[in-house]
Amino acid sequence: MKDMQTTYDPREFEDRIYANWMKKGCFKAKIDPAKVPFTVMMPPPNITGRLHMGHAMDETMQDIVIRFKRMQGYSVLWQPGTDHASLATEHKIVEKMREEGITKEELGREEFLKRAWEWKEQYGGAIVEQLKKLGSSCDWSRLAFTMDERCSRAVREAFFRLYEKGLIYRGSRIINWCPDCKTALSDEEVIYSEDAGYFWYFKYPVEGSEEFITIATTRPETMLGDTAVAVHPADKRYSHLVGKTLILPLVGRKIPVVADDYVDPEFGTGAVKITPAHDPNDFNVGLRHNLPMIRIMADDGTINEQGGEFAGLDRYAARERIVQEMDKRKLLVKIEPHKHNVGHCHRCNATIEPIVSKQWFVKMAPLAKPAIDAVAKNKTKFTPDRFAKIYYNWLENIRDWCISRQLWWGHRIPVWYCDDCGAMTCAKEDITACPKCGSVHLHQDEDCLDTWFSSALWPFSTLGWPEETPEFKYFYPTDVLVTGYDIIPFWVMRMMFSGIRYTGKVPFRDVLIHGLVRDELGRKMSKSLGNGIDPLDIIERYGADSLRLSLITGVAPGNDTRFTEGKVESSRNFINKIWNASRFVLMNAKGVDVPKDLTGIKFAPADRWIISRLMATIREVTVALEKYDLGIAADKLTSFAWDDFCDWYIELSKSALYGDDLEKKRATLGVLMFVLTSLLKLLHPFAPFVTEEIYGYLPNREGMIIDADYPRYNSKLAYKSEAKAFEGVIELIKAVRAMKVSVNCPPSKKVHLYLMTDARRLFSVNKGAILRLAGASEIEFVENGAELGEKIVSQVTGAAQIFVPLGDLVNIEEERARLTKELARIEGEIARAEGKLANQNFVAKAPKKLVDDEYAKRDKYLEMKKKVEEQLKSIS
RNA sequence: GGGGGCAUAGCUCAGUUGGUUAGAGCGCACGCUUCACAUGCGUGAGGUCACAGGUUCAAGUCCUGUUGUCCCCACCA
């Protein structure tokens, strides 16, 4: 076999590895009754979308969980798909057509949809290809689309069921209207921002009197639809006017003055113009006082025929004209600058108009309740659990969901109206005749459903529901949903109540919530700021593995994170380290008959130590992954790989590898190979490409790492006490290194070590390693180091007292100062321990192990203190 | 008005059911042509865990309050 390239170059193998996984069908979900299923539904990206850092993080987290579970032996399904994104897509297509000078009305519904499907075929796959670059191991053969036949059937079924139970109704209510997209929006699709505006103060004359009532408005044009002025019932300033009639200026309509608690007497003038058709609060006031609702605006934001002379004007032009006219009539009192919250369309940013309109709604109260209960009863668990509160907060304050959209791209509302008898019929299959009167003169509702209506069904629509398909039975309910906290109201919530309603089961057991990926300065990445970083560009330069690692290391669940190229570099450096460590092992294994496993290997202390560390790491990483603590898992892996394995064990192994004892060399290589293989497997969910690539070079591998068993903790290999003893060797080596630095002794200068110790055997056995790593020429055991003279540096460790004669490098004064400082530190430790032990409550109430540890610690430091004191005495 | 987050080293952040001497990366200082890796190795400096109380044998961690900061929702005629 070829040797590994000397440099880590992800571009050389990532695409090849991915293609091979695909070719071998590694991602395919299989219904296997012998296995436990594990299912994740990918949040379907919009077909208009381009991969951004948010996706990259979301996908990475899912892929880590999926690969981990796959290796643990579950039968995994990671269901991918895309969302038709009704409004977003239609908006894009309309924009494109605008460039060609065509409107969708000119084109007609059918032709428009033809274009939309073409558009979907052309661009809808782009994001899918981008997801592959990340290494996502989802079952692409099951790629779903919210408007494919399966999902569309589910939508029909769901609508039909709710309709039958009266949970979907059609009614005239105030809704959010986007005059630009010309459609209704749900409350969640409106984005509010503090905008600078004005307060216009208008005088409305009281009929048959010289008196006026002054109102303030931020939207003068809506006065055309005023049907009352309201004041607070207890407001003495206006009480004499309640019940009187006003003449609405410019319009001439007679409108009443009504008293209503809704009015805040402290705000503005304490008198409010009431426009029931164009404001949600006014709408309610209108209902209470039985006021007429006069809609004065057309769908495109122009004033309609109700606006008299202003009809046809755009809303803002009308505003200007009305202010002028009022001014002319001396009815304009003043204009004040005023900041207020204005709703904007989440798609096109146009200012939303609250408008009374006939739309379809889902009655939320009966759906919300079971969704709240399911989380309260822990049937679905949020990670981190604080997001459950946010979820409750949404569902407890929820209003009915406006689901109709005046769009063409989407699921058309399955309701038909009979032109003859007027009957309204909802049907799962298209109908051609009225079931009531048999008339064939029918027309289907023109509107489409909110895109989220179909997304809400995603966990089961993709599995074939309402049919009891084998995959539905096997893979549903799903195990974990991974998504950002910003999506809870749009999607998580709606999947929850939909899943419970339609399937009787919660759609997922766990919801893993992550935060936003921000830029280096902590700002949201956005198109308008131009601060977005393209994940594909990062992959191109650093590789997907580095990107993946950088998106999860040091990130706590649910928290936002800043993306910096420095983090990617760190991850790349780490992977490079793994690459080179692997290369080291493989180079040394060349031509050697490396043991296939640990059976029969005679372990050296260092071997037991690294195996012990490996076992601890396996346990920690597994526990962390099972709790979705991906950042912690990655951190444990990194420090094991870099510190324990590379910086210590590989260095320790060199004396055996470069020595003459062939059996020892074989044994060491066996351990190296075992640990490396385990490490690669542990790392595979995080860095799938490089681990698969390296795995391919391992001599004793079987199959591919993606299908390998995840390493398991083996208590027989824990070697706890042996590992602890070996820490003494490490401590010794570190101490010697530090001693050399303290006297500016060049690291390359070999020193003669004198040790006073009870653990002679430990240090003898590991002599080779100590000499190599501490930079020593010899180890000599002595009974009394003080006899070695003054030109000496000494250091006490837990297991030994070290003496290094360094001749003229030693400055007695400095050495005395160093030892004095060391003594102070030790005395501090003793004081701390004794303080604790003097506390009777601690001794009585703390766990015995802690108390014992404290005694041991005190004794250890007392011992060290004695030695340091002796040494100080000997050089003074 | 309601809800939530955050405040830990110069910077960005971890800190897993309260329990050794609070960690990492980057940065910084000193040293290293050590035969896997300078995308590296060694050694180190650097923290009143925002503040004030409380619970506890024990608090970065739990509770209350304060300050600062960010986010979400509602309201804003």
Coordinates of C-alpha atoms in Angstrom, one line a residue, chain A residues 170-495:
Chain A
R170 CA -62.6 30.6 7.5
G171 CA -63.3 34.0 8.8
S172 CA -62.8 37.7 8.5
R173 CA -60.2 38.9 11.0
I174 CA -57.4 41.3 11.2
I175 CA -54.4 39.7 9.6
N176 CA -50.9 40.9 8.6
W177 CA -51.0 41.9 5.0
C178 CA -47.9 42.4 2.8
P179 CA -48.9 44.8 0.0
D180 CA -45.8 43.9 -1.9
C181 CA -46.1 40.1 -1.8
K182 CA -49.9 40.6 -1.8
T183 CA -50.5 37.9 0.7
A184 CA -51.5 37.4 4.3
L185 CA -48.8 36.4 6.8
S186 CA -48.8 34.6 10.1
D187 CA -47.9 36.6 13.2
E188 CA -44.5 34.8 13.3
E189 CA -43.7 36.0 9.8
V190 CA -43.8 39.6 10.7
I191 CA -40.6 41.3 11.9
Y192 CA -41.0 44.4 14.0
S193 CA -38.4 47.2 14.1
E194 CA -38.3 50.5 15.8
D195 CA -38.8 53.0 13.0
A196 CA -38.7 56.7 13.0
G197 CA -42.2 58.1 12.2
Y198 CA -44.5 60.9 13.1
F199 CA -47.5 61.6 15.2
W200 CA -50.0 63.7 13.4
Y201 CA -52.6 65.5 15.5
F202 CA -55.9 66.0 13.8
K203 CA -59.0 67.9 14.9
Y204 CA -62.3 66.2 14.3
P205 CA -65.3 68.6 14.7
V206 CA -68.2 67.7 17.0
E207 CA -71.5 67.8 15.1
G208 CA -73.6 70.8 15.9
S209 CA -71.0 72.5 18.0
E210 CA -67.9 74.6 17.7
E211 CA -66.0 72.0 19.7
F212 CA -63.3 69.7 18.3
I213 CA -61.8 66.5 19.6
T214 CA -58.1 66.1 18.8
I215 CA -56.7 62.7 18.0
A216 CA -53.2 61.6 17.2
T217 CA -52.3 59.1 14.5
T218 CA -49.2 57.5 13.0
R219 CA -51.1 56.5 9.9
P220 CA -53.2 59.4 8.7
E221 CA -54.4 57.6 5.7
T222 CA -56.4 55.2 7.8
M223 CA -58.7 58.0 8.9
L224 CA -60.6 57.3 5.7
G225 CA -61.8 54.2 7.4
D226 CA -62.5 55.7 10.8
T227 CA -65.9 54.7 12.2
A228 CA -65.6 56.1 15.7
V229 CA -63.4 58.0 18.2
A230 CA -62.8 56.4 21.5
V231 CA -62.0 57.8 24.9
H232 CA -61.5 56.3 28.3
P233 CA -64.8 56.0 30.3
A234 CA -63.3 57.8 33.3
D235 CA -61.6 60.6 31.4
K236 CA -63.4 63.7 32.5
R237 CA -62.0 65.8 29.7
Y238 CA -64.2 64.0 27.2
S239 CA -67.1 62.6 29.3
H240 CA -69.4 65.2 28.0
L241 CA -68.7 64.2 24.4
V242 CA -69.3 60.5 24.8
G243 CA -72.4 59.6 22.7
K244 CA -72.0 62.7 20.6
T245 CA -71.3 62.5 16.9
L246 CA -68.3 63.8 15.0
I247 CA -68.0 64.7 11.4
L248 CA -65.1 62.8 9.9
P249 CA -63.1 65.4 8.0
L250 CA -62.4 64.9 4.3
V251 CA -65.0 62.1 4.3
G252 CA -68.0 63.7 5.9
R253 CA -69.0 60.5 7.6
K254 CA -70.8 60.8 10.9
I255 CA -69.0 58.8 13.6
P256 CA -69.8 58.4 17.3
V257 CA -67.6 59.1 20.3
V258 CA -67.5 55.9 22.3
A259 CA -66.1 55.1 25.7
D260 CA -63.8 52.1 26.0
D261 CA -61.3 50.8 28.5
Y262 CA -58.8 50.1 25.8
V263 CA -57.9 53.8 25.6
D264 CA -54.9 55.0 27.7
P265 CA -55.8 58.5 28.9
E266 CA -52.2 59.2 29.5
F267 CA -51.1 58.5 26.0
G268 CA -51.4 61.1 23.1
T269 CA -54.5 63.2 23.5
G270 CA -56.4 60.5 25.3
A271 CA -58.7 60.3 22.3
V272 CA -58.2 57.5 19.7
K273 CA -59.5 57.3 16.2
I274 CA -61.0 53.9 15.6
T275 CA -60.4 52.2 12.3
P276 CA -61.7 48.6 12.8
A277 CA -60.7 47.4 9.4
H278 CA -57.0 48.4 9.7
D279 CA -55.9 47.8 13.3
P280 CA -56.2 44.8 15.5
N281 CA -57.1 46.8 18.6
D282 CA -59.6 49.0 16.8
F283 CA -61.0 45.8 15.4
N284 CA -61.8 44.6 18.9
V285 CA -63.2 48.0 19.8
G286 CA -65.3 47.9 16.7
L287 CA -66.7 44.5 17.7
R288 CA -67.6 45.8 21.2
H289 CA -69.4 48.8 20.0
N290 CA -70.8 47.3 16.9
L291 CA -69.0 49.7 14.6
P292 CA -69.0 49.4 10.8
M293 CA -65.7 48.1 9.3
I294 CA -64.7 50.0 6.3
R295 CA -61.7 48.7 4.5
I296 CA -60.1 51.5 2.6
M297 CA -57.1 49.8 1.2
A298 CA -56.7 47.5 -1.8
D299 CA -54.4 44.4 -1.8
D300 CA -51.6 46.4 -3.4
G301 CA -51.5 49.0 -0.8
T302 CA -53.4 51.7 -2.7
I303 CA -56.5 53.4 -1.4
N304 CA -59.6 51.7 -2.7
E305 CA -62.9 53.2 -3.8
Q306 CA -63.9 53.7 -0.2
G307 CA -61.3 56.5 -0.1
G308 CA -63.3 58.9 -2.3
E309 CA -61.0 61.5 -3.8
F310 CA -57.9 59.6 -2.6
A311 CA -58.8 56.4 -4.3
G312 CA -56.0 54.9 -6.4
L313 CA -53.3 56.7 -4.5
D314 CA -50.6 54.6 -2.9
R315 CA -50.8 54.5 0.9
Y316 CA -47.9 56.9 1.3
A317 CA -49.0 59.3 -1.3
A318 CA -52.4 59.3 0.2
R319 CA -50.9 60.0 3.6
E320 CA -49.1 63.0 2.3
R321 CA -52.2 64.3 0.5
I322 CA -54.4 63.8 3.5
V323 CA -52.1 65.7 5.8
Q324 CA -52.0 68.6 3.3
E325 CA -55.8 68.6 3.0
M326 CA -56.2 68.6 6.8
D327 CA -53.7 71.4 7.1
K328 CA -55.6 73.4 4.4
R329 CA -58.7 73.0 6.5
K330 CA -56.9 74.1 9.6
L331 CA -57.5 70.7 11.2
L332 CA -53.9 69.8 11.5
V333 CA -52.8 70.7 15.0
K334 CA -49.2 69.6 15.0
I335 CA -46.7 67.0 13.9
E336 CA -44.3 65.3 16.3
P337 CA -41.5 63.0 15.5
H338 CA -42.4 59.6 17.0
K339 CA -40.5 56.3 17.1
H340 CA -42.7 53.3 17.0
N341 CA -42.6 49.6 16.2
V342 CA -43.5 48.8 12.6
G343 CA -44.1 45.4 11.3
H344 CA -42.2 44.3 8.2
C345 CA -42.6 41.3 5.8
H346 CA -39.9 38.8 6.7
R347 CA -39.4 38.2 3.0
C348 CA -39.5 41.5 1.3
N349 CA -39.2 43.9 4.3
A350 CA -42.2 45.9 3.1
T351 CA -44.3 47.6 5.8
I352 CA -47.1 45.3 6.9
E353 CA -50.7 46.6 6.9
P354 CA -53.0 45.1 9.4
I355 CA -56.1 44.5 7.3
V356 CA -59.4 42.8 8.0
S357 CA -59.5 40.0 5.5
K358 CA -61.3 36.7 4.9
Q359 CA -58.7 34.0 5.6
W360 CA -58.3 30.4 6.8
F361 CA -57.3 29.9 10.4
V362 CA -56.3 27.0 12.6
K363 CA -57.9 27.1 16.0
M364 CA -54.9 26.8 18.3
A365 CA -56.2 26.4 21.8
P366 CA -57.2 22.7 21.5
L367 CA -53.9 21.9 19.7
A368 CA -51.6 23.9 22.0
K369 CA -52.8 22.2 25.2
P370 CA -51.6 18.6 24.4
A371 CA -48.4 20.0 23.0
I372 CA -47.7 21.8 26.3
D373 CA -48.6 18.7 28.3
A374 CA -46.3 16.5 26.3
V375 CA -43.3 18.5 27.3
A376 CA -44.5 19.0 30.8
K377 CA -44.8 15.3 31.1
N378 CA -41.3 14.8 29.6
K379 CA -42.5 12.9 26.6
T380 CA -40.4 15.3 24.6
K381 CA -37.3 16.8 26.3
F382 CA -35.6 20.0 25.3
T383 CA -31.8 20.2 25.6
P384 CA -30.9 22.5 27.2
D385 CA -34.0 22.4 29.1
R386 CA -34.4 26.1 29.5
F387 CA -35.9 26.1 26.0
A388 CA -38.9 24.3 27.3
K389 CA -39.8 27.6 29.0
I390 CA -39.6 29.4 25.7
Y391 CA -41.7 26.8 24.1
Y392 CA -44.4 27.1 26.8
N393 CA -44.3 30.8 26.6
W394 CA -45.1 30.6 22.9
L395 CA -47.9 28.0 23.2
E396 CA -49.5 29.6 26.2
N397 CA -49.9 32.9 24.4
I398 CA -50.6 31.6 21.0
R399 CA -53.4 33.0 18.8
D400 CA -55.1 31.3 16.0
W401 CA -52.8 30.5 13.1
C402 CA -53.6 32.2 9.8
I403 CA -52.7 29.5 7.3
S404 CA -54.0 30.9 4.0
R405 CA -51.6 32.7 1.6
Q406 CA -52.5 34.5 -1.5
L407 CA -49.8 32.6 -3.4
W408 CA -49.7 30.0 -6.1
W409 CA -46.6 28.1 -5.2
G410 CA -47.6 25.7 -2.5
H411 CA -50.4 23.4 -1.4
R412 CA -53.6 24.7 -2.6
I413 CA -56.3 24.8 0.0
P414 CA -58.5 21.6 -0.6
V415 CA -61.8 23.4 -0.4
W416 CA -64.3 23.8 -3.3
Y417 CA -67.2 26.2 -3.5
C418 CA -70.3 25.4 -5.5
D419 CA -71.3 28.1 -7.8
D420 CA -74.9 26.9 -7.8
C421 CA -75.8 26.1 -4.2
G422 CA -72.9 27.9 -2.5
A423 CA -71.8 24.8 -0.5
M424 CA -68.3 24.7 0.7
T425 CA -66.6 21.3 0.5
C426 CA -63.3 20.1 1.8
A427 CA -62.0 16.9 0.2
K428 CA -58.9 14.8 0.3
E429 CA -59.1 14.1 -3.4
D430 CA -60.0 16.7 -6.0
I431 CA -63.8 16.8 -6.6
T432 CA -65.6 17.6 -9.9
A433 CA -69.1 17.8 -8.6
C434 CA -70.8 19.4 -5.6
P435 CA -71.6 16.6 -3.1
K436 CA -74.6 18.7 -2.0
C437 CA -76.4 19.6 -5.2
G438 CA -74.4 17.6 -7.8
S439 CA -73.5 20.7 -9.7
V440 CA -70.3 20.6 -11.7
H441 CA -69.9 24.4 -11.5
L442 CA -67.3 24.4 -8.8
H443 CA -64.3 26.4 -8.1
Q444 CA -61.4 25.6 -5.8
D445 CA -60.2 28.0 -3.2
E446 CA -57.6 30.2 -4.8
D447 CA -55.2 30.3 -1.9
C448 CA -52.2 28.2 -0.8
L449 CA -51.3 27.0 2.6
D450 CA -48.6 28.5 4.8
T451 CA -45.4 26.7 4.0
W452 CA -45.1 25.7 7.7
F453 CA -48.3 23.8 7.5
S454 CA -46.5 21.2 5.5
S455 CA -43.2 21.5 7.4
A456 CA -45.2 20.7 10.6
L457 CA -45.9 17.3 9.2
W458 CA -42.3 16.6 8.2
P459 CA -41.5 13.9 10.8
F460 CA -44.3 11.6 9.5
S461 CA -45.2 12.9 6.1
T462 CA -41.8 11.8 4.8
L463 CA -42.4 8.3 6.2
G464 CA -45.6 7.9 4.3
W465 CA -48.3 8.9 6.8
P466 CA -51.3 8.6 6.8
E467 CA -50.4 5.2 5.4
E468 CA -49.1 2.8 8.0
T469 CA -46.0 2.2 5.9
P470 CA -43.3 -0.1 7.3
E471 CA -40.9 2.8 7.7
F472 CA -43.5 4.8 9.5
K473 CA -44.0 2.0 11.9
Y474 CA -40.3 1.4 12.4
F475 CA -38.8 4.9 12.4
Y476 CA -41.6 6.9 14.0
P477 CA -41.5 8.6 16.5
T478 CA -38.2 10.1 15.7
D479 CA -35.4 10.3 18.3
V480 CA -34.0 13.8 18.2
L481 CA -34.7 17.0 16.4
V482 CA -31.8 19.4 16.0
T483 CA -32.5 23.0 15.2
G484 CA -31.9 26.6 16.3
Y485 CA -33.8 28.4 19.0
D486 CA -35.1 30.9 16.4
I487 CA -37.1 28.1 14.8
I488 CA -39.0 27.0 17.9
P489 CA -42.1 29.0 17.2
F490 CA -42.2 28.3 13.5
W491 CA -41.5 24.7 13.4
V492 CA -40.8 22.8 16.6
M493 CA -44.0 23.9 18.2
R494 CA -46.0 23.2 15.1
M495 CA -44.5 19.7 14.6

